[in-house]
C-alpha cells in the first residue's frame, strides 16, 4: 500500500526549510545503512546530531502526530527521528530493503514496518531522483511536490534513481506500526476511510455507523501488537 500525504508542509515553510538545508553541512551517506546497502548508496546526509536535523525532524513528527490520514494509514507506535538526505552529481541509491530493526538515538529498538519519504525539492528543479518501489503490480516511480510525503512498506525493495541535474533534498522516516502486518493495516485503513466518509453523511447515532465503528475497533484489538 502506497499512500501519498499532500502538503504536509506548506509552500512557504518548505522554501524556508530548503534554504536552511542548502546551507547545512552534508556528510557522506555511506556512514549509515547496512554493509550491503552501503555498496549501492551514493548520497549525502545531515548528521543526526545536528541542531537543524533535530529541529526539523521534531516538527515533522509533530505534524505527523496530528495528521488524520497519516494516523489512519500508519497506526504509528514509534517514529524514528527523521533523517535528511541529498542526492546530486549522479547520486543514487540502488535497490535495497531497509533493515528490519533500527536502534533509535534513545537506545530503544524500532521495527521498521513503514518507510516514508518527505520530498523537499521542487520536482522541476532536478532530473531523476525518482523513488522506485517494487509492488505486487510492478515498480512504481514516485516523485512528489515539495512538502508531500509518501508512505510505503519497509519490506518492499526500493531505490532512488540517479539525480543527473540539480539536487534532491528529502527527509526519510521509519515507523513501527501498532499493526505490523501490512495486509491487516490496509484492511483497517480502508474500513476507517469508509467510516470517515459515512460520518459526513449520517447522523452520529446512526446504527450502521455504530456497528462499523465497533467492527473497526474490534479488528484493531485483534491485530494490534502493543
Ligand atoms: Ni531505503
PDB file of C-alpha atoms and ligand atoms in Angstrom:
ATOM      1  CA  UNK A   1       0.000   0.000   0.000  1.00  0.00           C
ATOM      2  CA  UNK A   2       1.466   3.317  -1.138  1.00  0.00           C
ATOM      3  CA  UNK A   3      -0.172   6.359   0.464  1.00  0.00           C
ATOM      4  CA  UNK A   4       0.593   9.935  -0.515  1.00  0.00           C
ATOM      5  CA  UNK A   5       0.043  12.730   2.002  1.00  0.00           C
ATOM      6  CA  UNK A   6      -0.186  16.006   0.109  1.00  0.00           C
ATOM      7  CA  UNK A   7       1.038  19.244   1.622  1.00  0.00           C
ATOM      8  CA  UNK A   8       2.421  18.045   4.954  1.00  0.00           C
ATOM      9  CA  UNK A   9       4.469  21.244   4.689  1.00  0.00           C
ATOM     10  CA  UNK A  10       3.051  24.462   3.227  1.00  0.00           C
ATOM     11  CA  UNK A  11       4.946  26.131   0.352  1.00  0.00           C
ATOM     12  CA  UNK A  12       6.371  28.974   2.471  1.00  0.00           C
ATOM     13  CA  UNK A  13       7.582  26.515   5.100  1.00  0.00           C
ATOM     14  CA  UNK A  14       9.213  24.180   2.602  1.00  0.00           C
ATOM     15  CA  UNK A  15      11.033  27.120   0.946  1.00  0.00           C
ATOM     16  CA  UNK A  16      12.382  28.236   4.296  1.00  0.00           C
ATOM     17  CA  UNK A  17      13.483  24.684   5.185  1.00  0.00           C
ATOM     18  CA  UNK A  18      15.190  24.283   1.833  1.00  0.00           C
ATOM     19  CA  UNK A  19      17.323  27.392   2.225  1.00  0.00           C
ATOM     20  CA  UNK A  20      18.399  26.268   5.700  1.00  0.00           C
ATOM     21  CA  UNK A  21      19.157  22.769   4.386  1.00  0.00           C
ATOM     22  CA  UNK A  22      21.095  24.071   1.404  1.00  0.00           C
ATOM     23  CA  UNK A  23      23.403  25.965   3.768  1.00  0.00           C
ATOM     24  CA  UNK A  24      23.881  22.918   6.025  1.00  0.00           C
ATOM     25  CA  UNK A  25      26.935  20.697   6.253  1.00  0.00           C
ATOM     26  CA  UNK A  26      26.270  17.424   4.394  1.00  0.00           C
ATOM     27  CA  UNK A  27      28.213  14.226   5.103  1.00  0.00           C
ATOM     28  CA  UNK A  28      28.782  11.103   3.014  1.00  0.00           C
ATOM     29  CA  UNK A  29      25.643   8.962   3.445  1.00  0.00           C
ATOM     30  CA  UNK A  30      27.572   5.683   3.327  1.00  0.00           C
ATOM     31  CA  UNK A  31      28.300   6.090   7.026  1.00  0.00           C
ATOM     32  CA  UNK A  32      24.794   4.751   7.744  1.00  0.00           C
ATOM     33  CA  UNK A  33      22.825   1.776   6.436  1.00  0.00           C
ATOM     34  CA  UNK A  34      23.848  -1.885   6.391  1.00  0.00           C
ATOM     35  CA  UNK A  35      27.051  -3.119   4.728  1.00  0.00           C
ATOM     36  CA  UNK A  36      25.108  -4.414   1.747  1.00  0.00           C
ATOM     37  CA  UNK A  37      23.162  -1.190   1.204  1.00  0.00           C
ATOM     38  CA  UNK A  38      26.306   0.969   1.640  1.00  0.00           C
ATOM     39  CA  UNK A  39      27.676  -0.636  -1.514  1.00  0.00           C
ATOM     40  CA  UNK A  40      24.790   0.723  -3.613  1.00  0.00           C
ATOM     41  CA  UNK A  41      24.388   4.058  -1.823  1.00  0.00           C
ATOM     42  CA  UNK A  42      25.807   7.331  -3.099  1.00  0.00           C
ATOM     43  CA  UNK A  43      24.274  10.336  -1.372  1.00  0.00           C
ATOM     44  CA  UNK A  44      24.791  12.884   1.363  1.00  0.00           C
ATOM     45  CA  UNK A  45      23.172  13.039   4.786  1.00  0.00           C
ATOM     46  CA  UNK A  46      22.851  15.512   7.618  1.00  0.00           C
ATOM     47  CA  UNK A  47      24.428  14.347  10.881  1.00  0.00           C
ATOM     48  CA  UNK A  48      21.605  13.030  13.110  1.00  0.00           C
ATOM     49  CA  UNK A  49      23.031  15.107  15.957  1.00  0.00           C
ATOM     50  CA  UNK A  50      22.939  18.409  14.020  1.00  0.00           C
ATOM     51  CA  UNK A  51      20.623  21.007  15.514  1.00  0.00           C
ATOM     52  CA  UNK A  52      18.942  21.530  12.149  1.00  0.00           C
ATOM     53  CA  UNK A  53      18.147  17.818  11.686  1.00  0.00           C
ATOM     54  CA  UNK A  54      16.782  17.592  15.233  1.00  0.00           C
ATOM     55  CA  UNK A  55      14.625  20.746  14.930  1.00  0.00           C
ATOM     56  CA  UNK A  56      13.162  19.978  11.513  1.00  0.00           C
ATOM     57  CA  UNK A  57      12.741  16.322  12.474  1.00  0.00           C
ATOM     58  CA  UNK A  58      10.770  17.246  15.597  1.00  0.00           C
ATOM     59  CA  UNK A  59       8.490  19.448  13.508  1.00  0.00           C
ATOM     60  CA  UNK A  60       7.828  16.589  11.075  1.00  0.00           C
ATOM     61  CA  UNK A  61       6.981  14.193  13.914  1.00  0.00           C
ATOM     62  CA  UNK A  62       4.612  16.774  15.467  1.00  0.00           C
ATOM     63  CA  UNK A  63       2.831  17.314  12.153  1.00  0.00           C
ATOM     64  CA  UNK A  64       2.504  13.574  11.506  1.00  0.00           C
ATOM     65  CA  UNK A  65       1.200  13.029  15.030  1.00  0.00           C
ATOM     66  CA  UNK A  66      -1.921  15.100  14.344  1.00  0.00           C
ATOM     67  CA  UNK A  67      -2.456  14.230  10.681  1.00  0.00           C
ATOM     68  CA  UNK A  68      -5.658  12.159  10.307  1.00  0.00           C
ATOM     69  CA  UNK A  69      -4.620  10.416   7.062  1.00  0.00           C
ATOM     70  CA  UNK A  70      -1.191   9.501   8.465  1.00  0.00           C
ATOM     71  CA  UNK A  71      -2.677   8.187  11.710  1.00  0.00           C
ATOM     72  CA  UNK A  72      -5.271   6.151   9.817  1.00  0.00           C
ATOM     73  CA  UNK A  73      -2.735   4.647   7.387  1.00  0.00           C
ATOM     74  CA  UNK A  74       0.228   4.088   9.696  1.00  0.00           C
ATOM     75  CA  UNK A  75      -1.330   3.453  13.131  1.00  0.00           C
ATOM     76  CA  UNK A  76       2.053   4.560  14.487  1.00  0.00           C
ATOM     77  CA  UNK A  77       3.573   3.087  17.620  1.00  0.00           C
ATOM     78  CA  UNK A  78       7.038   4.665  17.325  1.00  0.00           C
ATOM     79  CA  UNK A  79       8.640   7.030  14.825  1.00  0.00           C
ATOM     80  CA  UNK A  80      12.383   7.098  14.214  1.00  0.00           C
ATOM     81  CA  UNK A  81      13.665  10.710  14.382  1.00  0.00           C
ATOM     82  CA  UNK A  82      13.543  11.856  10.727  1.00  0.00           C
ATOM     83  CA  UNK A  83      16.804  11.902   8.784  1.00  0.00           C
ATOM     84  CA  UNK A  84      17.705  14.157   5.868  1.00  0.00           C
ATOM     85  CA  UNK A  85      19.495  13.313   2.649  1.00  0.00           C
ATOM     86  CA  UNK A  86      20.629  14.989  -0.531  1.00  0.00           C
ATOM     87  CA  UNK A  87      21.313  13.461  -3.935  1.00  0.00           C
ATOM     88  CA  UNK A  88      23.283  15.379  -6.583  1.00  0.00           C
ATOM     89  CA  UNK A  89      26.004  14.835  -9.214  1.00  0.00           C
ATOM     90  CA  UNK A  90      24.581  11.471 -10.289  1.00  0.00           C
ATOM     91  CA  UNK A  91      23.975  10.360  -6.697  1.00  0.00           C
ATOM     92  CA  UNK A  92      21.647   7.373  -6.360  1.00  0.00           C
ATOM     93  CA  UNK A  93      20.639   4.588  -4.009  1.00  0.00           C
ATOM     94  CA  UNK A  94      20.428   1.174  -5.684  1.00  0.00           C
ATOM     95  CA  UNK A  95      17.789  -1.455  -4.920  1.00  0.00           C
ATOM     96  CA  UNK A  96      17.674  -2.360  -1.239  1.00  0.00           C
ATOM     97  CA  UNK A  97      15.373  -3.289   1.623  1.00  0.00           C
ATOM     98  CA  UNK A  98      15.544  -1.211   4.807  1.00  0.00           C
ATOM     99  CA  UNK A  99      16.946  -3.011   7.855  1.00  0.00           C
ATOM    100  CA  UNK A 100      14.197  -4.666   9.891  1.00  0.00           C
ATOM    101  CA  UNK A 101      15.306  -3.399  13.280  1.00  0.00           C
ATOM    102  CA  UNK A 102      16.797   0.008  13.991  1.00  0.00           C
ATOM    103  CA  UNK A 103      18.171   1.300  17.273  1.00  0.00           C
ATOM    104  CA  UNK A 104      16.860   4.794  17.937  1.00  0.00           C
ATOM    105  CA  UNK A 105      19.052   7.542  19.454  1.00  0.00           C
ATOM    106  CA  UNK A 106      17.284   6.873  22.797  1.00  0.00           C
ATOM    107  CA  UNK A 107      18.544   3.230  22.505  1.00  0.00           C
ATOM    108  CA  UNK A 108      15.024   1.800  22.072  1.00  0.00           C
ATOM    109  CA  UNK A 109      14.622  -0.674  19.209  1.00  0.00           C
ATOM    110  CA  UNK A 110      12.221   0.068  16.406  1.00  0.00           C
ATOM    111  CA  UNK A 111      10.870  -2.490  13.916  1.00  0.00           C
ATOM    112  CA  UNK A 112      10.581  -0.816  10.519  1.00  0.00           C
ATOM    113  CA  UNK A 113       7.055  -1.521   9.262  1.00  0.00           C
ATOM    114  CA  UNK A 114       6.569   1.599   7.168  1.00  0.00           C
ATOM    115  CA  UNK A 115       9.075   3.862   5.444  1.00  0.00           C
ATOM    116  CA  UNK A 116       8.277   7.423   4.442  1.00  0.00           C
ATOM    117  CA  UNK A 117       9.934   9.981   2.196  1.00  0.00           C
ATOM    118  CA  UNK A 118       9.122  13.664   2.544  1.00  0.00           C
ATOM    119  CA  UNK A 119      10.113  15.451  -0.664  1.00  0.00           C
ATOM    120  CA  UNK A 120      11.651  18.881  -0.052  1.00  0.00           C
ATOM    121  CA  UNK A 121      12.905  19.928  -3.517  1.00  0.00           C
ATOM    122  CA  UNK A 122      10.763  21.282  -6.354  1.00  0.00           C
ATOM    123  CA  UNK A 123      10.482  18.298  -8.766  1.00  0.00           C
ATOM    124  CA  UNK A 124      11.150  20.624 -11.725  1.00  0.00           C
ATOM    125  CA  UNK A 125      14.483  21.678 -10.240  1.00  0.00           C
ATOM    126  CA  UNK A 126      16.149  18.267 -10.671  1.00  0.00           C
ATOM    127  CA  UNK A 127      16.204  15.367 -13.130  1.00  0.00           C
ATOM    128  CA  UNK A 128      15.998  11.745 -11.946  1.00  0.00           C
ATOM    129  CA  UNK A 129      15.696  11.121  -8.225  1.00  0.00           C
ATOM    130  CA  UNK A 130      12.537   9.032  -8.537  1.00  0.00           C
ATOM    131  CA  UNK A 131      11.809   6.776  -5.588  1.00  0.00           C
ATOM    132  CA  UNK A 132      11.039   3.444  -7.266  1.00  0.00           C
ATOM    133  CA  UNK A 133       9.134   0.986  -5.115  1.00  0.00           C
ATOM    134  CA  UNK A 134       8.510  -2.642  -6.094  1.00  0.00           C
ATOM    135  CA  UNK A 135       4.878  -3.548  -5.524  1.00  0.00           C
ATOM    136  CA  UNK A 136       2.748  -6.591  -6.334  1.00  0.00           C
ATOM    137  CA  UNK A 137       1.767  -4.703  -9.505  1.00  0.00           C
ATOM    138  CA  UNK A 138       5.307  -3.868 -10.631  1.00  0.00           C
ATOM    139  CA  UNK A 139       7.631  -0.960  -9.850  1.00  0.00           C
ATOM    140  CA  UNK A 140       6.014   2.398  -9.108  1.00  0.00           C
ATOM    141  CA  UNK A 141       8.036   5.596  -9.553  1.00  0.00           C
ATOM    142  CA  UNK A 142       7.278   8.331  -7.044  1.00  0.00           C
ATOM    143  CA  UNK A 143       8.425  11.950  -7.440  1.00  0.00           C
ATOM    144  CA  UNK A 144       6.286  14.353  -5.456  1.00  0.00           C
ATOM    145  CA  UNK A 145       5.905  18.078  -4.991  1.00  0.00           C
ATOM    146  CA  UNK A 146       7.974  19.702  -2.259  1.00  0.00           C
ATOM    147  CA  UNK A 147       6.150  19.251   1.046  1.00  0.00           C
ATOM    148  CA  UNK A 148       4.411  15.973   0.045  1.00  0.00           C
ATOM    149  CA  UNK A 149       5.140  12.634   1.709  1.00  0.00           C
ATOM    150  CA  UNK A 150       4.800   9.013   0.578  1.00  0.00           C
ATOM    151  CA  UNK A 151       4.332   6.024   2.890  1.00  0.00           C
ATOM    152  CA  UNK A 152       5.345   2.548   1.680  1.00  0.00           C
ATOM    153  CA  UNK A 153       6.018  -0.838   3.275  1.00  0.00           C
ATOM    154  CA  UNK A 154       9.588  -1.061   4.623  1.00  0.00           C
ATOM    155  CA  UNK A 155       9.615  -4.664   3.388  1.00  0.00           C
ATOM    156  CA  UNK A 156       9.457  -3.574  -0.245  1.00  0.00           C
ATOM    157  CA  UNK A 157      12.522  -3.426  -2.471  1.00  0.00           C
ATOM    158  CA  UNK A 158      13.121   0.221  -3.376  1.00  0.00           C
ATOM    159  CA  UNK A 159      15.725   2.505  -4.961  1.00  0.00           C
ATOM    160  CA  UNK A 160      16.387   6.148  -5.770  1.00  0.00           C
ATOM    161  CA  UNK A 161      17.341   6.712  -9.419  1.00  0.00           C
ATOM    162  CA  UNK A 162      20.421   8.867 -10.212  1.00  0.00           C
ATOM    163  CA  UNK A 163      19.977  12.631  -9.930  1.00  0.00           C
ATOM    164  CA  UNK A 164      21.522  13.935 -13.155  1.00  0.00           C
ATOM    165  CA  UNK A 165      20.621  17.644 -12.788  1.00  0.00           C
ATOM    166  CA  UNK A 166      20.104  19.823  -9.733  1.00  0.00           C
ATOM    167  CA  UNK A 167      19.706  18.294  -6.294  1.00  0.00           C
ATOM    168  CA  UNK A 168      17.058  16.317  -4.484  1.00  0.00           C
ATOM    169  CA  UNK A 169      16.719  17.037  -0.774  1.00  0.00           C
ATOM    170  CA  UNK A 170      14.365  14.861   1.248  1.00  0.00           C
ATOM    171  CA  UNK A 171      13.649  13.567   4.702  1.00  0.00           C
ATOM    172  CA  UNK A 172      13.198   9.871   5.335  1.00  0.00           C
ATOM    173  CA  UNK A 173      11.383   8.351   8.257  1.00  0.00           C
ATOM    174  CA  UNK A 174      10.797   4.863   9.665  1.00  0.00           C
ATOM    175  CA  UNK A 175       7.690   3.925  11.545  1.00  0.00           C
ATOM    176  CA  UNK A 176       6.841   0.994  13.777  1.00  0.00           C
ATOM    177  CA  UNK A 177       3.108   0.417  13.477  1.00  0.00           C
ATOM    178  CA  UNK A 178       0.770  -0.909  16.143  1.00  0.00           C
ATOM    179  CA  UNK A 179      -0.317  -3.296  13.354  1.00  0.00           C
ATOM    180  CA  UNK A 180       2.833  -4.920  11.936  1.00  0.00           C
ATOM    181  CA  UNK A 181       1.024  -6.901   9.224  1.00  0.00           C
ATOM    182  CA  UNK A 182       0.747  -4.896   6.011  1.00  0.00           C
ATOM    183  CA  UNK A 183      -2.453  -6.592   4.789  1.00  0.00           C
ATOM    184  CA  UNK A 184      -4.215  -6.148   8.136  1.00  0.00           C
ATOM    185  CA  UNK A 185      -3.176  -2.498   8.219  1.00  0.00           C
ATOM    186  CA  UNK A 186      -4.522  -1.996   4.697  1.00  0.00           C
ATOM    187  CA  UNK A 187      -7.909  -3.506   5.688  1.00  0.00           C
ATOM    188  CA  UNK A 188      -8.153  -1.236   8.722  1.00  0.00           C
ATOM    189  CA  UNK A 189      -7.232   1.767   6.600  1.00  0.00           C
ATOM    190  CA  UNK A 190      -9.938   1.031   4.007  1.00  0.00           C
ATOM    191  CA  UNK A 191     -12.526   0.471   6.713  1.00  0.00           C
ATOM    192  CA  UNK A 192     -11.551   3.645   8.568  1.00  0.00           C
ATOM    193  CA  UNK A 193     -11.623   5.764   5.420  1.00  0.00           C
ATOM    194  CA  UNK A 194     -15.086   4.402   4.570  1.00  0.00           C
ATOM    195  CA  UNK A 195     -16.331   5.157   8.081  1.00  0.00           C
ATOM    196  CA  UNK A 196     -14.903   8.688   7.853  1.00  0.00           C
ATOM    197  CA  UNK A 197     -16.792   9.369   4.627  1.00  0.00           C
ATOM    198  CA  UNK A 198     -20.039   7.967   6.122  1.00  0.00           C
ATOM    199  CA  UNK A 199     -19.624  10.209   9.188  1.00  0.00           C
ATOM    200  CA  UNK A 200     -20.024  13.245   6.954  1.00  0.00           C
ATOM    201  CA  UNK A 201     -23.330  11.877   5.579  1.00  0.00           C
ATOM    202  CA  UNK A 202     -25.014  10.166   8.541  1.00  0.00           C
ATOM    203  CA  UNK A 203     -26.177  11.314  11.959  1.00  0.00           C
ATOM    204  CA  UNK A 204     -23.740  10.461  14.764  1.00  0.00           C
ATOM    205  CA  UNK A 205     -26.138   7.869  16.269  1.00  0.00           C
ATOM    206  CA  UNK A 206     -26.730   6.015  13.005  1.00  0.00           C
ATOM    207  CA  UNK A 207     -26.821   2.289  13.962  1.00  0.00           C
ATOM    208  CA  UNK A 208     -24.905   1.103  10.844  1.00  0.00           C
ATOM    209  CA  UNK A 209     -22.178   3.622  11.505  1.00  0.00           C
ATOM    210  CA  UNK A 210     -22.028   2.496  15.107  1.00  0.00           C
ATOM    211  CA  UNK A 211     -21.727  -1.161  14.034  1.00  0.00           C
ATOM    212  CA  UNK A 212     -18.963  -0.402  11.525  1.00  0.00           C
ATOM    213  CA  UNK A 213     -17.066   1.628  14.119  1.00  0.00           C
ATOM    214  CA  UNK A 214     -17.365  -1.267  16.513  1.00  0.00           C
ATOM    215  CA  UNK A 215     -16.050  -3.672  13.831  1.00  0.00           C
ATOM    216  CA  UNK A 216     -13.089  -1.327  13.270  1.00  0.00           C
ATOM    217  CA  UNK A 217     -12.160  -1.248  16.937  1.00  0.00           C
ATOM    218  CA  UNK A 218     -12.618  -4.967  17.407  1.00  0.00           C
ATOM    219  CA  UNK A 219     -10.401  -5.712  14.379  1.00  0.00           C
ATOM    220  CA  UNK A 220      -7.809  -3.272  15.721  1.00  0.00           C
ATOM    221  CA  UNK A 221      -7.976  -5.083  19.058  1.00  0.00           C
ATOM    222  CA  UNK A 222      -7.169  -8.366  17.257  1.00  0.00           C
ATOM    223  CA  UNK A 223      -4.424  -7.015  15.010  1.00  0.00           C
ATOM    224  CA  UNK A 224      -2.624  -4.530  17.254  1.00  0.00           C
ATOM    225  CA  UNK A 225       0.604  -5.696  18.902  1.00  0.00           C
ATOM    226  CA  UNK A 226       1.073  -3.217  21.706  1.00  0.00           C
TER     227      UNK A 226
HETATM  228 NI1  LIG B   1      15.572   2.622   1.924  1.00  0.00          NI
END
